[in-house]
Short mmCIF file of C-alpha atoms in Angstrom, two decimals:
data_model
loop_
_atom_site.label_atom_id
_atom_site.label_comp_id
_atom_site.label_asym_id
_atom_site.label_seq_id
_atom_site.Cartn_x
_atom_site.Cartn_y
_atom_site.Cartn_z
CA UNK A 184 -50.49 20.69 -4.12
CA UNK A 185 -51.63 20.05 -0.54
CA UNK A 186 -48.95 22.51 0.54
CA UNK A 187 -50.39 25.18 -1.73
CA UNK A 188 -53.84 24.61 -0.26
CA UNK A 189 -52.45 24.97 3.25
CA UNK A 190 -50.66 28.22 2.47
CA UNK A 191 -53.81 29.65 0.95
CA UNK A 192 -55.66 28.65 4.10
CA UNK A 193 -53.20 30.54 6.25
CA UNK A 194 -53.51 33.66 4.11
CA UNK A 195 -57.24 33.68 4.80
CA UNK A 196 -56.84 33.32 8.54
CA UNK A 197 -57.30 29.55 8.56
CA UNK A 198 -55.28 27.30 10.83
CA UNK A 199 -52.37 25.55 9.17
CA UNK A 200 -52.59 21.86 8.50
CA UNK A 201 -50.83 20.09 11.39
CA UNK A 202 -50.47 16.46 12.46
CA UNK A 203 -52.63 15.40 15.40
CA UNK A 204 -49.71 15.66 17.78
CA UNK A 205 -49.14 19.31 16.82
CA UNK A 206 -52.71 20.52 17.28
CA UNK A 207 -52.96 23.30 19.90
CA UNK A 208 -53.75 22.09 23.42
CA UNK A 209 -56.29 24.15 25.31
CA UNK A 210 -55.83 24.23 29.07
CA UNK A 211 -59.16 24.47 30.89
CA UNK A 212 -59.24 25.35 34.59
CA UNK A 213 -62.76 26.66 35.09
CA UNK A 214 -66.26 26.02 33.78
CA UNK A 215 -65.08 23.10 31.63
CA UNK A 216 -68.50 22.34 30.18
CA UNK A 217 -69.11 25.82 28.77
CA UNK A 218 -65.58 26.09 27.40
CA UNK A 219 -65.80 22.62 25.92
CA UNK A 220 -69.02 23.58 24.20
CA UNK A 221 -67.44 26.80 22.99
CA UNK A 222 -64.38 25.11 21.46
CA UNK A 223 -65.93 21.88 20.18
CA UNK A 224 -67.17 23.36 16.83
CA UNK A 225 -63.77 24.93 16.16
CA UNK A 226 -61.95 21.66 16.84
CA UNK A 227 -64.41 19.81 14.64
CA UNK A 228 -63.85 22.31 11.85
CA UNK A 229 -60.09 21.84 12.17
CA UNK A 230 -60.44 18.08 11.88
CA UNK A 231 -62.88 18.47 8.97
CA UNK A 232 -60.45 20.65 7.08
CA UNK A 233 -57.63 18.24 7.87
CA UNK A 234 -59.74 15.37 6.57
CA UNK A 235 -60.65 17.29 3.40
CA UNK A 236 -56.99 18.10 2.76
CA UNK A 237 -56.09 14.44 3.26
CA UNK A 238 -58.82 13.42 0.81
CA UNK A 239 -57.59 15.96 -1.75
CA UNK A 240 -54.00 14.78 -1.35
CA UNK A 241 -55.07 11.14 -1.66
CA UNK A 242 -57.13 11.89 -4.76
CA UNK A 243 -54.27 13.73 -6.45
CA UNK A 244 -51.80 11.02 -5.48
CA UNK A 245 -54.12 8.41 -6.97
CA UNK A 246 -54.41 10.42 -10.20
CA UNK A 247 -50.63 10.66 -10.44
CA UNK A 248 -50.19 6.93 -9.84
CA UNK A 249 -52.73 6.22 -12.56
CA UNK A 250 -50.82 8.48 -14.96
CA UNK A 251 -47.40 7.12 -13.99
CA UNK A 252 -47.39 4.15 -16.46
CA UNK A 253 -48.24 6.51 -19.33
CA UNK A 254 -45.45 8.88 -18.28
CA UNK A 255 -42.91 6.05 -18.09
CA UNK A 256 -44.04 4.70 -21.47
CA UNK A 257 -43.75 8.17 -23.01
CA UNK A 258 -40.25 8.68 -21.58
CA UNK A 259 -39.06 5.25 -22.77
CA UNK A 260 -40.50 5.74 -26.26
CA UNK A 261 -39.01 9.22 -26.59
CA UNK A 262 -35.64 7.93 -25.38
CA UNK A 263 -35.74 5.11 -27.95
CA UNK A 264 -36.58 7.62 -30.70
CA UNK A 265 -33.60 9.71 -29.61
CA UNK A 266 -31.25 6.72 -29.80
CA UNK A 267 -27.44 6.93 -29.47
CA UNK A 268 -27.44 10.61 -30.40
CA UNK A 269 -28.98 11.28 -26.97
CA UNK A 270 -25.86 9.95 -25.22
CA UNK A 271 -23.64 11.93 -27.58
CA UNK A 272 -25.64 15.08 -26.94
CA UNK A 273 -25.41 14.50 -23.20
CA UNK A 274 -21.62 14.29 -23.50
CA UNK A 275 -21.60 17.51 -25.53
CA UNK A 276 -23.77 19.15 -22.88
CA UNK A 277 -21.38 18.13 -20.11
CA UNK A 278 -18.49 19.45 -22.20
CA UNK A 279 -20.30 22.78 -22.69
CA UNK A 280 -20.99 23.09 -18.95
CA UNK A 281 -17.36 22.29 -18.11
CA UNK A 282 -16.15 24.82 -20.71
CA UNK A 283 -18.33 27.67 -19.46
CA UNK A 284 -17.72 26.63 -15.85
CA UNK A 285 -13.95 26.83 -16.41
CA UNK A 286 -14.37 30.29 -17.91
CA UNK A 287 -16.39 31.32 -14.85
CA UNK A 288 -13.73 30.00 -12.45
CA UNK A 289 -11.04 31.91 -14.32
CA UNK A 290 -13.07 35.10 -14.04
CA UNK A 291 -13.63 34.46 -10.33
CA UNK A 292 -9.90 33.97 -9.75
CA UNK A 293 -9.18 37.28 -11.47
CA UNK A 294 -11.60 39.03 -9.13
CA UNK A 295 -10.43 37.18 -6.02
CA UNK A 296 -8.04 39.91 -4.94
CA UNK A 297 -10.37 42.74 -5.88
CA UNK A 298 -11.48 45.02 -3.07
CA UNK A 299 -14.89 45.48 -4.66
CA UNK A 300 -15.82 41.81 -4.23
CA UNK A 301 -17.43 39.52 -6.76
CA UNK A 302 -19.80 41.03 -9.29
CA UNK A 303 -23.39 39.80 -9.42
CA UNK A 304 -22.69 37.96 -12.69
CA UNK A 305 -19.96 35.96 -10.96
CA UNK A 306 -21.99 35.33 -7.81
CA UNK A 307 -24.80 33.72 -9.80
CA UNK A 308 -22.38 31.46 -11.63
CA UNK A 309 -23.75 29.62 -14.68
CA UNK A 310 -27.26 30.93 -13.90
CA UNK A 311 -26.22 34.53 -14.51
CA UNK A 312 -27.38 36.11 -17.80
CA UNK A 313 -23.85 36.29 -19.24
CA UNK A 314 -22.73 32.73 -18.52
CA UNK A 315 -26.13 31.21 -19.27
CA UNK A 316 -26.08 32.90 -22.70
CA UNK A 317 -22.57 31.58 -23.31
CA UNK A 318 -23.74 28.10 -22.31
CA UNK A 319 -26.68 28.30 -24.73
CA UNK A 320 -24.32 29.33 -27.53
CA UNK A 321 -21.99 26.41 -26.81
CA UNK A 322 -24.96 24.02 -26.79
CA UNK A 323 -25.81 25.06 -30.35
CA UNK A 324 -28.85 25.58 -32.57
CA UNK A 325 -31.69 24.46 -30.29
CA UNK A 326 -30.59 26.53 -27.35
CA UNK A 327 -29.72 29.53 -29.51
CA UNK A 328 -33.33 29.50 -30.69
CA UNK A 329 -34.51 29.22 -27.09
CA UNK A 330 -32.24 32.17 -26.30
CA UNK A 331 -33.92 34.13 -29.10
CA UNK A 332 -37.27 33.34 -27.50
CA UNK A 333 -36.05 34.71 -24.15
CA UNK A 334 -34.77 37.85 -25.90
CA UNK A 335 -38.17 38.30 -27.55
CA UNK A 336 -40.28 37.90 -24.41
CA UNK A 337 -39.58 40.83 -22.08
CA UNK A 338 -42.87 40.32 -20.24
CA UNK A 339 -41.88 36.77 -19.26
CA UNK A 340 -38.22 37.14 -18.31
CA UNK A 341 -36.17 39.59 -16.20
CA UNK A 342 -34.79 42.53 -18.21
CA UNK A 343 -31.14 41.59 -17.61
CA UNK A 344 -31.73 38.20 -19.26
CA UNK A 345 -33.71 39.73 -22.12
CA UNK A 346 -30.91 42.21 -22.77
CA UNK A 347 -28.11 39.62 -22.62
CA UNK A 348 -29.87 37.14 -24.93
CA UNK A 349 -30.16 39.81 -27.63
CA UNK A 350 -26.72 38.56 -28.68
CA UNK A 351 -28.37 35.31 -29.82
CA UNK A 352 -29.77 37.27 -32.79
CA UNK A 353 -26.30 37.99 -34.11
CA UNK A 354 -25.04 36.29 -37.25
CA UNK A 355 -24.31 32.61 -36.56
CA UNK A 356 -20.78 31.39 -37.31
CA UNK A 357 -20.43 29.97 -40.81
CA UNK A 358 -19.59 26.34 -41.47
CA UNK A 359 -16.34 25.94 -43.49
CA UNK A 360 -17.05 25.67 -47.22
CA UNK A 361 -15.27 22.29 -47.38
CA UNK A 362 -17.97 20.81 -45.13
CA UNK A 363 -20.70 22.38 -47.28
CA UNK A 364 -19.15 20.79 -50.38
CA UNK A 365 -19.11 17.39 -48.69
CA UNK A 366 -22.80 17.68 -47.81
CA UNK A 367 -23.68 18.72 -51.37
CA UNK A 368 -21.76 15.77 -52.86
CA UNK A 369 -23.44 13.32 -50.48
CA UNK A 370 -26.93 14.74 -50.96
CA UNK A 371 -26.84 15.35 -54.73
CA UNK A 372 -25.03 12.11 -55.51
CA UNK A 373 -21.98 13.21 -57.43
CA UNK A 374 -19.37 15.88 -58.13
CA UNK A 375 -20.95 19.28 -57.68
CA UNK A 376 -18.96 20.86 -60.51
CA UNK A 377 -21.00 18.77 -62.96
CA UNK A 378 -24.17 20.47 -61.69
CA UNK A 379 -23.02 24.04 -61.02
CA UNK A 380 -20.66 26.33 -62.87
CA UNK A 381 -19.58 27.74 -59.56
CA UNK A 382 -20.66 28.03 -55.93
CA UNK A 383 -19.60 31.13 -54.00
CA UNK A 384 -17.61 29.88 -50.98
CA UNK A 385 -18.65 32.97 -49.00
CA UNK A 386 -22.18 32.40 -47.69
CA UNK A 387 -24.97 34.85 -48.48
CA UNK A 388 -26.37 34.14 -45.02
CA UNK A 389 -25.62 31.87 -42.08
CA UNK A 390 -28.27 31.07 -39.49
CA UNK A 391 -28.27 28.65 -36.58
CA UNK A 392 -29.76 25.83 -38.67
CA UNK A 393 -28.82 26.46 -42.31
CA UNK A 394 -26.34 28.25 -44.52
CA UNK A 395 -27.05 29.85 -47.94
CA UNK A 396 -24.60 30.10 -50.85
CA UNK A 397 -24.98 31.77 -54.24
CA UNK A 398 -24.40 29.55 -57.30
CA UNK A 399 -24.99 29.21 -61.04
CA UNK A 400 -26.43 26.13 -62.76
CA UNK A 401 -24.19 24.54 -65.37
CA UNK A 402 -25.64 24.60 -68.86
CA UNK A 403 -28.53 27.04 -68.30
CA UNK A 404 -26.56 29.79 -66.54
CA UNK A 405 -29.43 30.40 -64.09
CA UNK A 406 -28.51 32.17 -60.86
CA UNK A 407 -29.63 30.23 -57.79
CA UNK A 408 -29.12 30.08 -54.05
CA UNK A 409 -28.41 26.80 -52.29
CA UNK A 410 -29.72 26.42 -48.75
CA UNK A 411 -27.75 23.73 -46.93
CA UNK A 412 -28.61 22.21 -43.57
CA UNK A 413 -25.62 22.53 -41.27
CA UNK A 414 -23.95 19.20 -40.43
CA UNK A 415 -25.37 17.34 -37.43
CA UNK A 416 -28.14 19.89 -36.82
CA UNK A 417 -31.02 17.42 -37.23
CA UNK A 418 -29.58 14.97 -34.68
CA UNK A 419 -28.92 17.83 -32.26
CA UNK A 420 -32.47 19.16 -32.60
CA UNK A 421 -34.08 15.75 -32.13
CA UNK A 422 -32.02 14.98 -29.03
CA UNK A 423 -32.47 18.42 -27.48
CA UNK A 424 -36.17 18.73 -28.20
CA UNK A 425 -36.87 15.21 -26.94
CA UNK A 426 -35.03 16.04 -23.73
CA UNK A 427 -37.03 19.26 -23.31
CA UNK A 428 -40.26 17.32 -24.00
CA UNK A 429 -39.42 14.71 -21.33
CA UNK A 430 -38.61 17.49 -18.86
CA UNK A 431 -41.98 19.13 -19.58
CA UNK A 432 -43.82 15.81 -19.11
CA UNK A 433 -42.13 15.25 -15.74
CA UNK A 434 -42.88 18.82 -14.62
CA UNK A 435 -46.56 18.43 -15.51
CA UNK A 436 -46.65 15.10 -13.66
CA UNK A 437 -45.11 16.63 -10.54
CA UNK A 438 -47.19 19.81 -10.75
CA UNK A 439 -50.63 19.19 -12.36
CA UNK A 440 -51.31 22.95 -12.35
CA UNK A 441 -48.85 23.24 -15.25
CA UNK A 442 -51.17 21.12 -17.39
CA UNK A 443 -53.65 24.00 -17.31
CA UNK A 444 -50.90 26.17 -18.80
CA UNK A 445 -50.54 23.59 -21.63
CA UNK A 446 -46.79 23.28 -21.02
CA UNK A 447 -46.45 19.93 -22.80
CA UNK A 448 -48.66 21.10 -25.68
CA UNK A 449 -46.48 24.20 -26.13
CA UNK A 450 -43.29 22.12 -26.11
CA UNK A 451 -44.78 19.64 -28.60
CA UNK A 452 -45.74 22.51 -30.88
CA UNK A 453 -42.24 24.00 -30.67
CA UNK A 454 -40.74 20.60 -31.39
CA UNK A 455 -42.93 19.97 -34.44
CA UNK A 456 -42.39 23.43 -35.92
CA UNK A 457 -38.61 23.35 -35.41
CA UNK A 458 -38.30 19.88 -36.93
CA UNK A 459 -40.36 21.04 -39.92
CA UNK A 460 -37.78 23.78 -40.50
CA UNK A 461 -35.01 21.20 -41.02
CA UNK A 462 -36.97 19.27 -43.67
CA UNK A 463 -36.38 21.23 -46.87
CA UNK A 464 -38.75 18.96 -48.82
CA UNK A 465 -41.58 20.50 -46.78
CA UNK A 466 -40.30 24.02 -47.41
CA UNK A 467 -40.11 23.27 -51.15
CA UNK A 468 -43.73 22.08 -51.05
CA UNK A 469 -44.76 25.28 -49.24
CA UNK A 470 -43.07 27.45 -51.89
CA UNK A 471 -44.67 25.55 -54.77
CA UNK A 472 -48.08 25.80 -53.13
CA UNK A 473 -47.70 29.59 -52.86
CA UNK A 474 -46.59 29.86 -56.48
CA UNK A 475 -49.69 27.87 -57.57
CA UNK A 476 -51.85 30.29 -55.58
CA UNK A 477 -50.27 33.27 -57.36
CA UNK A 478 -50.89 31.67 -60.76
CA UNK A 479 -54.48 30.71 -59.97
CA UNK A 480 -55.29 34.25 -58.77
CA UNK A 481 -53.50 35.97 -61.66
CA UNK A 482 -50.98 37.63 -59.36
CA UNK A 483 -47.71 36.55 -60.98
CA UNK A 484 -47.09 40.08 -62.34
CA UNK A 485 -47.50 41.59 -58.89
CA UNK A 486 -45.71 39.08 -56.66
CA UNK A 487 -43.61 35.95 -56.79
CA UNK A 488 -41.80 33.30 -54.76
CA UNK A 489 -38.56 31.53 -55.77
CA UNK A 490 -38.71 28.72 -58.28
CA UNK A 491 -37.60 25.45 -56.69
CA UNK A 492 -35.14 23.21 -58.55
CA UNK A 493 -36.26 19.79 -57.35
CA UNK A 494 -33.51 17.96 -59.25
CA UNK A 495 -30.94 19.80 -57.11
CA UNK A 496 -32.88 19.57 -53.84
CA UNK A 497 -33.21 16.99 -51.07
CA UNK A 498 -34.34 16.94 -47.46
CA UNK A 499 -31.10 18.72 -46.47
CA UNK A 500 -30.44 20.81 -49.59
CA UNK A 501 -32.80 23.33 -51.19
CA UNK A 502 -31.86 24.97 -54.48
CA UNK A 503 -33.97 27.98 -55.47
CA UNK A 504 -34.08 30.79 -57.99
CA UNK A 505 -31.98 33.73 -56.84
CA UNK A 506 -33.95 36.93 -56.46
CA UNK A 507 -32.49 40.43 -56.52
CA UNK A 508 -34.06 43.23 -54.54
CA UNK A 509 -34.17 45.05 -51.22
CA UNK A 510 -36.07 44.48 -47.96
CA UNK A 511 -39.43 46.20 -47.66
CA UNK A 512 -37.96 48.48 -45.00
CA UNK A 513 -35.31 50.11 -47.22
CA UNK A 514 -37.34 53.17 -48.29
CA UNK A 515 -34.70 54.94 -50.40
CA UNK A 516 -33.81 51.80 -52.38
CA UNK A 517 -37.47 51.03 -52.92
CA UNK A 518 -37.99 54.53 -54.35
CA UNK A 519 -35.22 53.84 -56.85
CA UNK A 520 -37.06 50.71 -58.04
CA UNK A 521 -40.73 51.80 -58.06
CA UNK A 522 -42.58 55.10 -58.24
CA UNK A 523 -44.86 54.41 -55.29
CA UNK A 524 -43.67 52.50 -52.19
CA UNK A 525 -47.25 52.76 -50.90
CA UNK A 526 -48.53 50.75 -53.88
CA UNK A 527 -45.87 48.11 -53.21
CA UNK A 528 -47.11 47.78 -49.66
CA UNK A 529 -50.73 47.50 -50.83
CA UNK A 530 -49.71 44.74 -53.24
CA UNK A 531 -47.89 42.85 -50.48
CA UNK A 532 -50.92 43.15 -48.18
CA UNK A 533 -53.42 42.02 -50.82
CA UNK A 534 -51.30 39.05 -51.82
CA UNK A 535 -50.79 37.97 -48.22
CA UNK A 536 -54.42 38.49 -47.16
CA UNK A 537 -55.55 36.59 -50.24
CA UNK A 538 -53.34 33.62 -49.33
CA UNK A 539 -55.19 33.24 -46.03
CA UNK A 540 -58.22 32.06 -47.97
CA UNK A 541 -57.01 30.81 -51.35
CA UNK A 542 -53.70 29.09 -50.53
CA UNK A 543 -53.08 25.80 -48.75
CA UNK A 544 -50.89 27.67 -46.26
CA UNK A 545 -49.87 31.26 -45.58
CA UNK A 546 -46.40 32.75 -45.11
CA UNK A 547 -45.94 33.03 -41.35
CA UNK A 548 -42.64 34.90 -41.10
CA UNK A 549 -42.90 38.11 -43.15
CA UNK A 550 -40.11 40.03 -41.42
CA UNK A 551 -38.04 42.38 -43.58
CA UNK A 552 -35.53 39.71 -44.56
CA UNK A 553 -38.28 37.60 -46.12
CA UNK A 554 -40.35 40.29 -47.87
CA UNK A 555 -38.56 42.15 -50.67
CA UNK A 556 -39.14 44.78 -53.30
CA UNK A 557 -37.61 43.13 -56.38
CA UNK A 558 -35.78 44.93 -59.17
CA UNK A 559 -38.52 43.98 -61.65
CA UNK A 560 -41.13 45.80 -59.52
CA UNK A 561 -42.75 42.71 -58.02
CA UNK A 562 -42.98 41.77 -54.34
CA UNK A 563 -40.86 38.75 -53.46
CA UNK A 564 -41.91 36.36 -50.69
CA UNK A 565 -38.85 34.43 -49.45
CA UNK A 566 -38.14 31.65 -46.95
CA UNK A 567 -41.19 29.43 -46.40
CA UNK A 568 -39.74 27.46 -43.52
CA UNK A 569 -42.52 28.72 -41.23
CA UNK A 570 -46.09 28.62 -42.58
CA UNK A 571 -49.53 28.50 -41.03
CA UNK A 572 -52.77 26.73 -41.83
CA UNK A 573 -56.16 27.97 -40.68
CA UNK A 574 -58.91 25.69 -39.40
CA UNK A 575 -62.52 26.55 -40.37
CA UNK A 576 -63.37 27.60 -36.81
CA UNK A 577 -60.38 29.90 -36.53
CA UNK A 578 -60.99 31.23 -40.04
CA UNK A 579 -64.59 32.31 -39.30
CA UNK A 580 -63.56 34.03 -36.08
CA UNK A 581 -60.53 35.63 -37.74
CA UNK A 582 -62.72 37.33 -40.35
CA UNK A 583 -64.78 38.97 -37.60
CA UNK A 584 -61.58 39.84 -35.75
CA UNK A 585 -60.09 41.64 -38.78
CA UNK A 586 -63.33 43.50 -39.47
CA UNK A 587 -63.52 44.62 -35.83
CA UNK A 588 -59.95 45.95 -36.02
CA UNK A 589 -60.91 47.97 -39.09
CA UNK A 590 -63.79 49.72 -37.34
CA UNK A 591 -62.25 49.60 -33.85
CA UNK A 592 -65.20 47.63 -32.51
CA UNK A 593 -63.62 46.04 -29.47
CA UNK A 594 -66.76 44.25 -28.34
CA UNK A 595 -66.89 42.40 -31.68
CA UNK A 596 -63.17 41.74 -31.35
CA UNK A 597 -63.72 40.23 -27.91
CA UNK A 598 -66.57 38.06 -29.22
CA UNK A 599 -64.38 36.82 -32.09
CA UNK A 600 -61.55 35.90 -29.75
CA UNK A 601 -63.97 34.14 -27.40
CA UNK A 602 -65.28 32.11 -30.36
CA UNK A 603 -61.73 31.33 -31.47
CA UNK A 604 -60.34 30.32 -28.09
CA UNK A 605 -60.99 27.19 -26.10
CA UNK A 606 -62.45 27.94 -22.70
CA UNK A 607 -64.30 26.06 -20.02
CA UNK A 608 -65.96 29.03 -18.34
CA UNK A 609 -68.13 32.02 -19.10
CA UNK A 610 -66.25 35.13 -20.21
CA UNK A 611 -67.17 38.70 -19.30
CA UNK A 612 -67.16 40.00 -22.89
CA UNK A 613 -67.53 43.68 -21.98
CA UNK A 614 -64.64 43.65 -19.52
CA UNK A 615 -62.56 41.69 -22.03
CA UNK A 616 -63.36 44.31 -24.71
CA UNK A 617 -62.20 47.14 -22.43
CA UNK A 618 -58.89 45.38 -21.80
CA UNK A 619 -58.38 44.74 -25.52
CA UNK A 620 -59.02 48.40 -26.32
CA UNK A 621 -56.23 49.45 -23.96
CA UNK A 622 -53.81 47.03 -25.62
CA UNK A 623 -54.59 47.95 -29.22
CA UNK A 624 -54.43 51.65 -28.51
CA UNK A 625 -50.92 51.05 -27.22
CA UNK A 626 -49.88 49.95 -30.74
CA UNK A 627 -49.75 53.62 -31.64
CA UNK A 628 -47.22 54.15 -28.86
CA UNK A 629 -44.73 51.61 -30.16
CA UNK A 630 -41.42 53.18 -31.09
CA UNK A 631 -40.37 52.87 -34.72
CA UNK A 632 -36.87 54.13 -35.21
CA UNK A 633 -36.55 55.61 -38.70
CA UNK A 634 -32.92 56.22 -39.63
CA UNK A 635 -32.21 58.90 -42.23
CA UNK A 636 -28.76 59.28 -43.75
CA UNK A 637 -27.67 61.86 -46.33
CA UNK A 638 -24.71 61.46 -48.71
CA UNK A 639 -23.37 63.84 -51.41
CA UNK A 640 -22.12 62.48 -54.73
CA UNK A 641 -18.74 64.13 -55.46
CA UNK A 642 -19.25 63.87 -59.24
CA UNK A 643 -22.80 65.18 -59.60
CA UNK A 644 -22.95 67.19 -56.36
CA UNK A 645 -26.37 65.60 -55.79
CA UNK A 646 -27.52 64.65 -52.32
CA UNK A 647 -29.02 61.20 -51.76
CA UNK A 648 -31.21 60.60 -48.72
CA UNK A 649 -31.64 57.03 -47.48
CA UNK A 650 -34.29 56.03 -44.97
CA UNK A 651 -34.72 52.76 -43.16
CA UNK A 652 -36.83 51.53 -40.28
CA UNK A 653 -35.61 49.60 -37.27
CA UNK A 654 -38.09 47.16 -35.77
CA UNK A 655 -38.01 46.62 -32.05
CA UNK A 656 -38.78 42.90 -31.82
CA UNK A 657 -39.03 43.17 -28.05
CA UNK A 658 -41.85 45.72 -28.23
CA UNK A 659 -43.74 43.74 -30.87
CA UNK A 660 -43.50 40.52 -28.89
CA UNK A 661 -44.47 42.33 -25.70
CA UNK A 662 -47.61 43.69 -27.37
CA UNK A 663 -48.60 40.28 -28.70
CA UNK A 664 -47.94 38.65 -25.33
CA UNK A 665 -50.14 41.31 -23.72
CA UNK A 666 -53.04 40.18 -25.92
CA UNK A 667 -52.40 36.53 -25.09
CA UNK A 668 -51.92 37.18 -21.38
CA UNK A 669 -55.11 39.22 -21.05
CA UNK A 670 -57.03 36.61 -23.03
CA UNK A 671 -55.70 33.81 -20.83
CA UNK A 672 -56.80 35.76 -17.76
CA UNK A 673 -60.32 35.22 -19.07
CA UNK A 674 -59.67 31.50 -19.53
CA UNK A 675 -59.01 31.57 -23.30
CA UNK A 676 -56.46 29.35 -25.05
CA UNK A 677 -55.74 30.16 -28.70
CA UNK A 678 -54.66 27.87 -31.54
CA UNK A 679 -51.14 28.29 -32.94
CA UNK A 680 -52.36 29.84 -36.20
CA UNK A 681 -53.79 32.82 -34.32
CA UNK A 682 -50.39 33.57 -32.82
CA UNK A 683 -48.80 33.38 -36.27
CA UNK A 684 -51.44 35.67 -37.80
CA UNK A 685 -51.07 38.26 -35.07
CA UNK A 686 -47.31 38.40 -35.50
CA UNK A 687 -47.63 39.02 -39.25
CA UNK A 688 -50.20 41.78 -38.72
CA UNK A 689 -47.73 43.51 -36.40
CA UNK A 690 -45.01 43.26 -39.05
CA UNK A 691 -47.31 44.84 -41.64
CA UNK A 692 -48.24 47.56 -39.20
CA UNK A 693 -44.57 48.53 -38.99
CA UNK A 694 -44.18 48.51 -42.81
CA UNK A 695 -47.21 50.80 -43.05
CA UNK A 696 -45.61 53.34 -40.72
CA UNK A 697 -42.63 53.65 -43.06
CA UNK A 698 -44.06 53.21 -46.56
CA UNK A 699 -47.56 54.65 -46.12
CA UNK A 700 -47.76 56.55 -42.82
CA UNK A 701 -51.18 58.07 -43.61
CA UNK A 702 -52.81 54.75 -44.54
CA UNK A 703 -54.94 52.54 -42.30
CA UNK A 704 -54.42 49.03 -43.66
CA UNK A 705 -57.71 47.78 -42.19
CA UNK A 706 -59.86 50.62 -43.56
CA UNK A 707 -58.25 51.45 -46.89
CA UNK A 708 -60.56 50.40 -49.73
CA UNK A 709 -57.59 49.42 -51.90
CA UNK A 710 -56.75 46.61 -49.51
CA UNK A 711 -58.96 43.57 -49.97
CA UNK A 712 -59.50 41.98 -46.62
CA UNK A 713 -60.49 38.37 -46.55
CA UNK A 714 -64.22 39.05 -46.26
CA UNK A 715 -64.19 41.27 -49.35
CA UNK A 716 -62.27 38.67 -51.32
CA UNK A 717 -64.75 35.98 -50.35
CA UNK A 718 -67.64 38.11 -51.60
CA UNK A 719 -65.84 38.68 -54.89
CA UNK A 720 -65.33 34.95 -55.41
CA UNK A 721 -68.98 34.01 -54.87
#
């Protein structure tokens, strides 16, 4: 950090920090007394600054030495928690690097005789977007998720990396059904054909962490889906996330400025949330909590969540009621199921807003794959692997924040965010409000690609028009990061639940553009915002 201080001094016209032997020597040939008097204050200032820099360096060095035992203890404890799987993961990492490195060398050899020279991708080696993405894919689930984060953060990473890592969103390769059967036998404690009439060997979905198969329960004939944790994923996540945590701790130790950016806190939060996703007992509890909320509020005819079959579920296996419907972005299919897509959206909004206050946790991943229009007319909330919980402080500020969005009162919005965020300095609320206004007005400029396709039925000669909406995750994440970045420029640090809430509001904004383009979800009287619901329950 002393180096940083020196560079800043130079940029302001100050003399660089030099050892005594390198200080400039002034040659005096005439009127030595006057010149000595003229230069003595400058020399004294130089030595004073040198002394201050030495004191600062000594102080920081002392702080680091005091924190060193804690760092070592943390590293040792984390390494012990990782256990033998850490060594195995290291070997897999070396294998992945060798594999991608070999591929790079082969590509280089092919271009060796080319007159155009090596392409930029090849010159950068494994640090190029292409080969780094391939390395992440070989490393597996943890790094694929990190790749998805890079692809979703265009304001943080160069565009060529953001574009290349879009491939991390593609369908993950499926695990062979034989391995899925082995996991089910081990987890459920017996032959699976005694529990299920059949299990479809072709997965309904395959993600980086889990795989989903359709099935039918023996005896009752109930249709279910079985979510199975992919083999070895938990060990991989623990080893990878512990390694990333240790790296963050060392970086903060070497560069204390990173502690102000909460690097370790961010990594810890990522680690906790990702490990929660691989514990299906927690997801089952989240689903059951949401179902209790729907029953208590009398909303079971408007919305639902899958029934959990605990007797067929474990930490690594989750068996749920199978729901039939379409994503909330498939406009034509929704019209075939209900008379008013706008009413379906209003129902989804009211149920979700109500859960912020009346449920133990709220659904924190309402993208189109997890929010469906069901065949029976209800709204289906699926996949509760990611949920949020609101602290009283955040809740109070969030109410004001939502109200200020409704009336476009950016000064109130700024005040709410200041109350919500942790800060150690005074904030210029008016300037903050002006910056927020610019950001929220830009929401209207986000591109929503609505795809319309027409098809003619050869039997009836009728034309069917299908409409769907394509979400640009990069734009949505960029907008959210703009809010966070501007807020942090004023010294504000927000709790995780605020980030989760903001992301869901952006999702609902996109649904509104498709299903109810003339509706303002914050002003419409049919939508019960949290403050209105609280008044009703008094």
